[in-house]
Structure formats: structure tokens, C-alpha cells
CSV table of N, CA, C and O in Angstrom, one decimal:
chain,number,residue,atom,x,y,z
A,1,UNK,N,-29.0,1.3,-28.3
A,1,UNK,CA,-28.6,1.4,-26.9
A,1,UNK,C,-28.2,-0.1,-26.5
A,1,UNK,O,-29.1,-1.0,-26.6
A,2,UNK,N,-27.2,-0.2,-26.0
A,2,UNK,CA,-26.4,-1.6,-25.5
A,2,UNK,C,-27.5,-2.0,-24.1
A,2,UNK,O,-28.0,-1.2,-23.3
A,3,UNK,N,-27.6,-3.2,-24.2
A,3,UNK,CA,-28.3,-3.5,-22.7
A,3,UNK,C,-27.3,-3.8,-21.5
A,3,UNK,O,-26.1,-4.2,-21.6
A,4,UNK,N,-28.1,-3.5,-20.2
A,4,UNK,CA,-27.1,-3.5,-19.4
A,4,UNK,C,-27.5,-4.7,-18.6
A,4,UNK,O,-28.6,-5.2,-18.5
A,5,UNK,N,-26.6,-5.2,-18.0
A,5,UNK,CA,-26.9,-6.6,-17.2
A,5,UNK,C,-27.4,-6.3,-15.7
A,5,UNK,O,-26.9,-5.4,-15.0
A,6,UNK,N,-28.0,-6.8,-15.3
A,6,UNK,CA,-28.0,-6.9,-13.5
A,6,UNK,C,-26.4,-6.2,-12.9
A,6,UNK,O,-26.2,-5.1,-12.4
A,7,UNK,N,-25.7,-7.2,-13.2
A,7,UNK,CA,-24.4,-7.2,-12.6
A,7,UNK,C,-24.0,-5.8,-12.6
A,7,UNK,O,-24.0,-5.2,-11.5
A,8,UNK,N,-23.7,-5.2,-13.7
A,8,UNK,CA,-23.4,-3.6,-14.2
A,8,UNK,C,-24.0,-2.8,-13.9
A,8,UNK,O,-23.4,-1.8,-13.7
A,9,UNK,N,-25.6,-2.7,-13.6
A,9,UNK,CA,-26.0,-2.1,-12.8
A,9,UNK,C,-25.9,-1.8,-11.3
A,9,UNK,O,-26.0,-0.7,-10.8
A,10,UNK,N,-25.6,-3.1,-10.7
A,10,UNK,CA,-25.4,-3.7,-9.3
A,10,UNK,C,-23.9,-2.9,-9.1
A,10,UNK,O,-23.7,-2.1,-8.2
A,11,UNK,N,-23.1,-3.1,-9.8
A,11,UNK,CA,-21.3,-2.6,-9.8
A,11,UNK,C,-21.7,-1.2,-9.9
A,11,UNK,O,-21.0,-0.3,-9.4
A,12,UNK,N,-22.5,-0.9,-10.5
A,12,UNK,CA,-22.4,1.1,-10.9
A,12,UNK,C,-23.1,2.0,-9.6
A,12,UNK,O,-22.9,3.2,-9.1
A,13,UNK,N,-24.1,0.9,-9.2
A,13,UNK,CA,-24.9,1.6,-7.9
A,13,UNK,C,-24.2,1.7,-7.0
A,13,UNK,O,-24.2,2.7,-6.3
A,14,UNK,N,-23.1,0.5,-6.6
A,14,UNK,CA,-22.6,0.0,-5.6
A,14,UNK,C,-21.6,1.4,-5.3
A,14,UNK,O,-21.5,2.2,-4.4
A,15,UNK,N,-20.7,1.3,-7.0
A,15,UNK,CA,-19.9,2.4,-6.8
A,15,UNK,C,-20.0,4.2,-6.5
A,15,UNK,O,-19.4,5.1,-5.9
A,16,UNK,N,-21.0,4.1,-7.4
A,16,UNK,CA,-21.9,5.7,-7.0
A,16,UNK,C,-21.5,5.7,-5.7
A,16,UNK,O,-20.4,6.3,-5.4
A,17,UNK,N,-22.8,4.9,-4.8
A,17,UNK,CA,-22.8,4.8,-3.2
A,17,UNK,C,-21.4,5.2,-2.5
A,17,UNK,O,-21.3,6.3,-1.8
A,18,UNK,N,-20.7,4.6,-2.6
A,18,UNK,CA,-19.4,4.2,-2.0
A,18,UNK,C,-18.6,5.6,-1.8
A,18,UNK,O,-18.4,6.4,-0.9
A,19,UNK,N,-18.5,5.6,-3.2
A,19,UNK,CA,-17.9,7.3,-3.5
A,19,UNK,C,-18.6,8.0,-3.1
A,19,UNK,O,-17.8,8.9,-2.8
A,20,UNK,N,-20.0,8.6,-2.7
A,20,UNK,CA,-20.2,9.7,-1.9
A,20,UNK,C,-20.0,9.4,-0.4
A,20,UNK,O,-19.9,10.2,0.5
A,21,UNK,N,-20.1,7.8,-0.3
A,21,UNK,CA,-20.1,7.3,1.4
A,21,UNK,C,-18.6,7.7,1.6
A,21,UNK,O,-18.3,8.1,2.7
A,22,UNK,N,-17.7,7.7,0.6
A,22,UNK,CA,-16.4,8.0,1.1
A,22,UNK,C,-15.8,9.6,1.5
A,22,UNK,O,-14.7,10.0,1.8
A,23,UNK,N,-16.6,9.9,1.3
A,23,UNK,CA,-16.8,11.5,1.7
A,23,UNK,C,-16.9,12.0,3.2
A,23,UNK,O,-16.4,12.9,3.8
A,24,UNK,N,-18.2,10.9,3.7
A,24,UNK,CA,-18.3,11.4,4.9
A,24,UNK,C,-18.1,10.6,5.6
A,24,UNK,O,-18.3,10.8,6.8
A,25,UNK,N,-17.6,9.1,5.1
A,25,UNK,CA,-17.7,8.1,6.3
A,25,UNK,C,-16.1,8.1,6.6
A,25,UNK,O,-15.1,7.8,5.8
A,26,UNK,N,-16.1,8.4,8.1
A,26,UNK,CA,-14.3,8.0,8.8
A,26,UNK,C,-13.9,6.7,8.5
A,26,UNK,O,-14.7,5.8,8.5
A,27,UNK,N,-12.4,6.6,8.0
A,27,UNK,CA,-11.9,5.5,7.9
A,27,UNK,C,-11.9,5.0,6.0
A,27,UNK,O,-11.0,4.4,5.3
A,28,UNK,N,-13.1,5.4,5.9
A,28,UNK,CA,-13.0,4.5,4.5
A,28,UNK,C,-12.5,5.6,3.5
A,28,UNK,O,-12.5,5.3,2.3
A,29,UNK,N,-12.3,6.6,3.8
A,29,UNK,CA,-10.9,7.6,3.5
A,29,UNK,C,-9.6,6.8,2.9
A,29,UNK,O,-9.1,7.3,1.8
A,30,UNK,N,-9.3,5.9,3.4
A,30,UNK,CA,-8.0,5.3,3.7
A,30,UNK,C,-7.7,4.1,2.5
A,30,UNK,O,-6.7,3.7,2.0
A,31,UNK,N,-9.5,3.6,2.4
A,31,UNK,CA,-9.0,3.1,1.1
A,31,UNK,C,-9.0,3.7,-0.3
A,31,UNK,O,-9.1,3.0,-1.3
A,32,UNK,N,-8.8,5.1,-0.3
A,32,UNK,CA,-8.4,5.8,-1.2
A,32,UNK,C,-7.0,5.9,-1.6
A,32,UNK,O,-6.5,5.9,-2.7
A,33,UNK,N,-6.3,5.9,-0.3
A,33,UNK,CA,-4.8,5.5,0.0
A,33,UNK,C,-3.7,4.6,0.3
A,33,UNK,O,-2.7,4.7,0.9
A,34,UNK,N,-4.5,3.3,-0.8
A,34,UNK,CA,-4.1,2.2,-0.7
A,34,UNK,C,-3.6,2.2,-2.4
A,34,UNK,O,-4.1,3.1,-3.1
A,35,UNK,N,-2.8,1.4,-3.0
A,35,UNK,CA,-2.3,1.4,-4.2
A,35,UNK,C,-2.9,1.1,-5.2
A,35,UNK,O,-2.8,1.7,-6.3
A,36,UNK,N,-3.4,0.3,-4.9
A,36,UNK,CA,-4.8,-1.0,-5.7
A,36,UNK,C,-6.0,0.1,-5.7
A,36,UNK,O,-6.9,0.0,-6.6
A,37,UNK,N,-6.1,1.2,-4.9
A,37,UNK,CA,-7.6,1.8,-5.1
A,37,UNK,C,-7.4,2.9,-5.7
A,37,UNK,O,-8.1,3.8,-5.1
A,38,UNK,N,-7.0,3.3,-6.4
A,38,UNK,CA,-6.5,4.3,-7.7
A,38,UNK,C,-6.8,3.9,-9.0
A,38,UNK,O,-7.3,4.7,-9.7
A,39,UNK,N,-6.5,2.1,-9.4
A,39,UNK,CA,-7.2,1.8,-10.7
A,39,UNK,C,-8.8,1.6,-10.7
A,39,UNK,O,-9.5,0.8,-9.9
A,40,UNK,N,-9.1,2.2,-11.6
A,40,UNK,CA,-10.5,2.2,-12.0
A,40,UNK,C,-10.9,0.8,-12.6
A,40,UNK,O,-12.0,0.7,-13.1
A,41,UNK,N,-10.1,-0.1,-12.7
A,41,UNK,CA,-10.5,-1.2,-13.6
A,41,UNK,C,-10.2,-2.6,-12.8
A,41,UNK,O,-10.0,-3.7,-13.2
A,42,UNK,N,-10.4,-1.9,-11.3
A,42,UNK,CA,-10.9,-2.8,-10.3
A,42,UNK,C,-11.7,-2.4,-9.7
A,42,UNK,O,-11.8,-1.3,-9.3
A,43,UNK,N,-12.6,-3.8,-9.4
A,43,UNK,CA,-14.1,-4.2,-8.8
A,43,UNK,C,-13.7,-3.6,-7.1
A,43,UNK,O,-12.9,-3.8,-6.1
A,44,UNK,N,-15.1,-2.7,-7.5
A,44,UNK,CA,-15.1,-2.8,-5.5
A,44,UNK,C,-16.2,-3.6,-5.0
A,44,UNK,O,-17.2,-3.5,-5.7
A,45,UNK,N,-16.3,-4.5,-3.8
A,45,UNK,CA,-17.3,-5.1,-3.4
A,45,UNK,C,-17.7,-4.9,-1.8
A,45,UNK,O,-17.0,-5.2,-0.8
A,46,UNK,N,-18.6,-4.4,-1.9
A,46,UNK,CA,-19.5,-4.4,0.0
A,46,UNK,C,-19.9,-5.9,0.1
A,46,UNK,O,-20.3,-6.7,-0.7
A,47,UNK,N,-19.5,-5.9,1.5
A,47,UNK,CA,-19.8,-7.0,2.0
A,47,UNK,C,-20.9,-6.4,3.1
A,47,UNK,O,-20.4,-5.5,3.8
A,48,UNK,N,-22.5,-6.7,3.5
A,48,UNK,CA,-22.8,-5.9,4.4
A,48,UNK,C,-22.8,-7.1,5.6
A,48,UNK,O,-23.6,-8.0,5.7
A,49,UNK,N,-21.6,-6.8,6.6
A,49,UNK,CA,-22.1,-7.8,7.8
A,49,UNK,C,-23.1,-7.9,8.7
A,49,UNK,O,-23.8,-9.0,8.9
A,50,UNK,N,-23.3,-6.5,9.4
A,50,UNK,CA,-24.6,-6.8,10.2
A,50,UNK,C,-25.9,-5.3,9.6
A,50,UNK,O,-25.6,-4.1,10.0
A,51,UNK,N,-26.9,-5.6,9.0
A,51,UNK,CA,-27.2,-4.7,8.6
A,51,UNK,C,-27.8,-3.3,10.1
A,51,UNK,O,-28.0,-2.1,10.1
A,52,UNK,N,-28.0,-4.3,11.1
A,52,UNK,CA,-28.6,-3.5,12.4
A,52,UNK,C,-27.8,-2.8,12.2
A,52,UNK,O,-28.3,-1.7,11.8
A,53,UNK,N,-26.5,-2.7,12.3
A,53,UNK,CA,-25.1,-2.2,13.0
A,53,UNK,C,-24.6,-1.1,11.8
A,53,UNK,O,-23.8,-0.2,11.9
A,54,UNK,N,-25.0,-1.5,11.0
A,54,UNK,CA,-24.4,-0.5,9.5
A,54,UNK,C,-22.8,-1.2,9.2
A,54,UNK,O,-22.1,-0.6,8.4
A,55,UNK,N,-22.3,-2.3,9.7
A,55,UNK,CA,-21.4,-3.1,9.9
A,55,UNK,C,-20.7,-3.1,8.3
A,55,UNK,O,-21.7,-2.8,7.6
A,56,UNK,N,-19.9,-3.2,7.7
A,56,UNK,CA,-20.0,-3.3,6.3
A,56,UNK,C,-18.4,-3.8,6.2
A,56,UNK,O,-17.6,-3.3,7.1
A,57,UNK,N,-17.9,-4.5,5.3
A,57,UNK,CA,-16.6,-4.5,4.7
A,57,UNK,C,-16.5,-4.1,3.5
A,57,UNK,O,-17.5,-4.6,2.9
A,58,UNK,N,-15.6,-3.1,2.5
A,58,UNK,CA,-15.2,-2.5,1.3
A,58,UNK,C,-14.4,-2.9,0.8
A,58,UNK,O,-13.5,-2.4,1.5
A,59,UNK,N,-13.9,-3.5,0.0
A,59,UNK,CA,-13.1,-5.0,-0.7
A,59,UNK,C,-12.8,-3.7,-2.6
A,59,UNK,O,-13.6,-3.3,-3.3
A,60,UNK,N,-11.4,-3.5,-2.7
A,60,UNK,CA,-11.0,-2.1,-3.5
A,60,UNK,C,-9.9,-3.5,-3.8
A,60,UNK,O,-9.2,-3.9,-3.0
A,61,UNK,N,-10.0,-4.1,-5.2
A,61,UNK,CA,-8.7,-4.7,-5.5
A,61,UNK,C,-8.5,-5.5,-4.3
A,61,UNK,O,-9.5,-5.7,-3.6
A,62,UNK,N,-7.1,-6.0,-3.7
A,62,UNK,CA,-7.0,-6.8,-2.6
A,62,UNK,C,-6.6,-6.2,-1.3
A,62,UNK,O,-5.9,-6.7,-0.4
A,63,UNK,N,-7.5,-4.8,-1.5
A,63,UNK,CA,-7.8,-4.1,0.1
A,63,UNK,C,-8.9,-4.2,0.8
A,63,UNK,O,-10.0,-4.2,0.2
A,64,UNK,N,-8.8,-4.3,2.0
A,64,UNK,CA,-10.2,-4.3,2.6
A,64,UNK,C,-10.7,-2.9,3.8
A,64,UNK,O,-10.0,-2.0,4.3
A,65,UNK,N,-11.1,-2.9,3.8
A,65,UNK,CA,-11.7,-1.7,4.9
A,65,UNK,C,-12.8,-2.1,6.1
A,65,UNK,O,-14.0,-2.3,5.8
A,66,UNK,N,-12.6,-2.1,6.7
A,66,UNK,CA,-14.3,-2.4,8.0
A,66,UNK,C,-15.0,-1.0,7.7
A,66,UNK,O,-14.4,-0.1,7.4
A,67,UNK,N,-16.5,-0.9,7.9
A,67,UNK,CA,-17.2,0.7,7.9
A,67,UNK,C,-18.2,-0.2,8.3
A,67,UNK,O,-18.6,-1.3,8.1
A,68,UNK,N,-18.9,1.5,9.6
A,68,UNK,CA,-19.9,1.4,10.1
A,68,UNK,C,-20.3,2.6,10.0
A,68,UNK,O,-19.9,3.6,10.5
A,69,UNK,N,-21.7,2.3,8.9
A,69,UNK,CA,-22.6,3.3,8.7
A,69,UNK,C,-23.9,2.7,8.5
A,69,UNK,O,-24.1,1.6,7.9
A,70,UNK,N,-25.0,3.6,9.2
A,70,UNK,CA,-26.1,3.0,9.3
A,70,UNK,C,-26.9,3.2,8.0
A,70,UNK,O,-27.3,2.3,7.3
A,71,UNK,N,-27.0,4.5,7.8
A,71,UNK,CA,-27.8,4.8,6.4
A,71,UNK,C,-27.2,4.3,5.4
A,71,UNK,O,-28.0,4.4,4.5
A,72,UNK,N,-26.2,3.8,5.0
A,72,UNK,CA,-25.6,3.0,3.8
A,72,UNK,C,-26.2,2.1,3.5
A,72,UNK,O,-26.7,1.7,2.5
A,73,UNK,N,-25.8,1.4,5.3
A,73,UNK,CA,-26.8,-0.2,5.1
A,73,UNK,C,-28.2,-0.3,4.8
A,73,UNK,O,-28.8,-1.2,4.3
A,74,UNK,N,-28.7,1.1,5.2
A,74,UNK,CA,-30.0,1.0,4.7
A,74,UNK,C,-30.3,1.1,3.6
A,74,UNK,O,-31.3,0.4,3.2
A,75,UNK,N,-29.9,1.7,2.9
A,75,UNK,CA,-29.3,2.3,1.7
A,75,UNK,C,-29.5,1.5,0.5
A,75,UNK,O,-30.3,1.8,-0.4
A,76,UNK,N,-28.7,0.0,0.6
A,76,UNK,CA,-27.8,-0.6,0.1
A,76,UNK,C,-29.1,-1.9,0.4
A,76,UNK,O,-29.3,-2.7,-0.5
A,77,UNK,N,-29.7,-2.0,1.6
A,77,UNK,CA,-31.0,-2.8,1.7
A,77,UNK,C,-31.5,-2.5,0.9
A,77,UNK,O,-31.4,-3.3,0.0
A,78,UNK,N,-32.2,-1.4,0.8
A,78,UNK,CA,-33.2,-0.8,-0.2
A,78,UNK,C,-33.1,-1.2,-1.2
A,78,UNK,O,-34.0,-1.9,-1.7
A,79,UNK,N,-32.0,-1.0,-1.9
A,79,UNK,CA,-31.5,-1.4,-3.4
A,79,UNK,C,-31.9,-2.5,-3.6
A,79,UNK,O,-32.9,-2.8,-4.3
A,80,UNK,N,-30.9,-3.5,-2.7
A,80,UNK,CA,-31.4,-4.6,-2.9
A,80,UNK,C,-32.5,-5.3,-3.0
A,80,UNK,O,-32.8,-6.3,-3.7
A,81,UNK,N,-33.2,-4.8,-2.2
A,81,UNK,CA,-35.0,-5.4,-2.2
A,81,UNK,C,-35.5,-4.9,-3.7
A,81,UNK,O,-36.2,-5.7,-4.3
A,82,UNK,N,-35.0,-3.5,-4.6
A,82,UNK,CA,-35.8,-3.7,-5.9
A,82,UNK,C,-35.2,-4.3,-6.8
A,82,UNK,O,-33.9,-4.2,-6.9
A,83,UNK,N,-36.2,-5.3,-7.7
A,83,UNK,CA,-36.0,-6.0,-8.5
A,83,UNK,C,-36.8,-5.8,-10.0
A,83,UNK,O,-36.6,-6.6,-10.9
């Protein structure tokens, strides 16, 4: 069994997340329908701005998205706190 890095784990959770957040969260729909977010062999990255707020940016290749979801951010706290 190949080992996996932080990083790869960090990229696979992220994307899990994202993809069912994209389901129900308005707006971030749209970065589905950007050109760049069709290849699978670009990095998506959350940026979380305010976690009170569920504030977030979604960074798909060189698209961006604003989202505001609360449970994400919490979500996505959580993760981060295990180590």
C-alpha cells in the first residue's frame, strides 16, 4: 500500500466536501460552469475567510467563487483541528 501524504489527504477531503457542498450550496453551482472546472487534474482550493460567517472562497483552476455556508466552515474547522 503506497503512503499517502498530508497534502493528498488534505486535497481529497477538501474535494469530497466541496462536491457534496456543491449540491446544496447556491452559487457555487456556477463553478461547475466555468471551463477550467471540468478538468479533474486541477487543484481546487478553499480559502475559509471568516469562519463566524461561513464566508469562504473556492479557487477551481483560475476561477474563483465567494460561498457562504456555515456548516462547511465548520466542517472544514473540524478537519482541520485533527491531526
Amino acid at each position: 500500500m503506497a503512503a499517502t501524504t498530508r497534502r493528498q489527504t488534505l486535497t481529497a477531503a477538501a474535494s469530497a466536501t466541496l462536491g457534496a457542498a456543491a449540491l446544496t450550496v447556491p452559487g457555487l453551482s456556477s463553478a461547475q460552469n466555468t471551463p477550467s472546472a471540468g478538468r479533474r487534474e486541477e487543484p481546487i482550493v478553499v480559502h475559509l475567510r471568516d469562519a463566524a460567517s461561513g464566508t469562504m472562497d473556492v479557487f477551481v483552476g483560475t476561477s474563483r467563487v465567494q460561498v457562504r455556508d456555515r456548516a462547511l466552515a465548520d466542517r472544514l474547522r473540524r478537519a482541520a483541528g485533527r491531526r
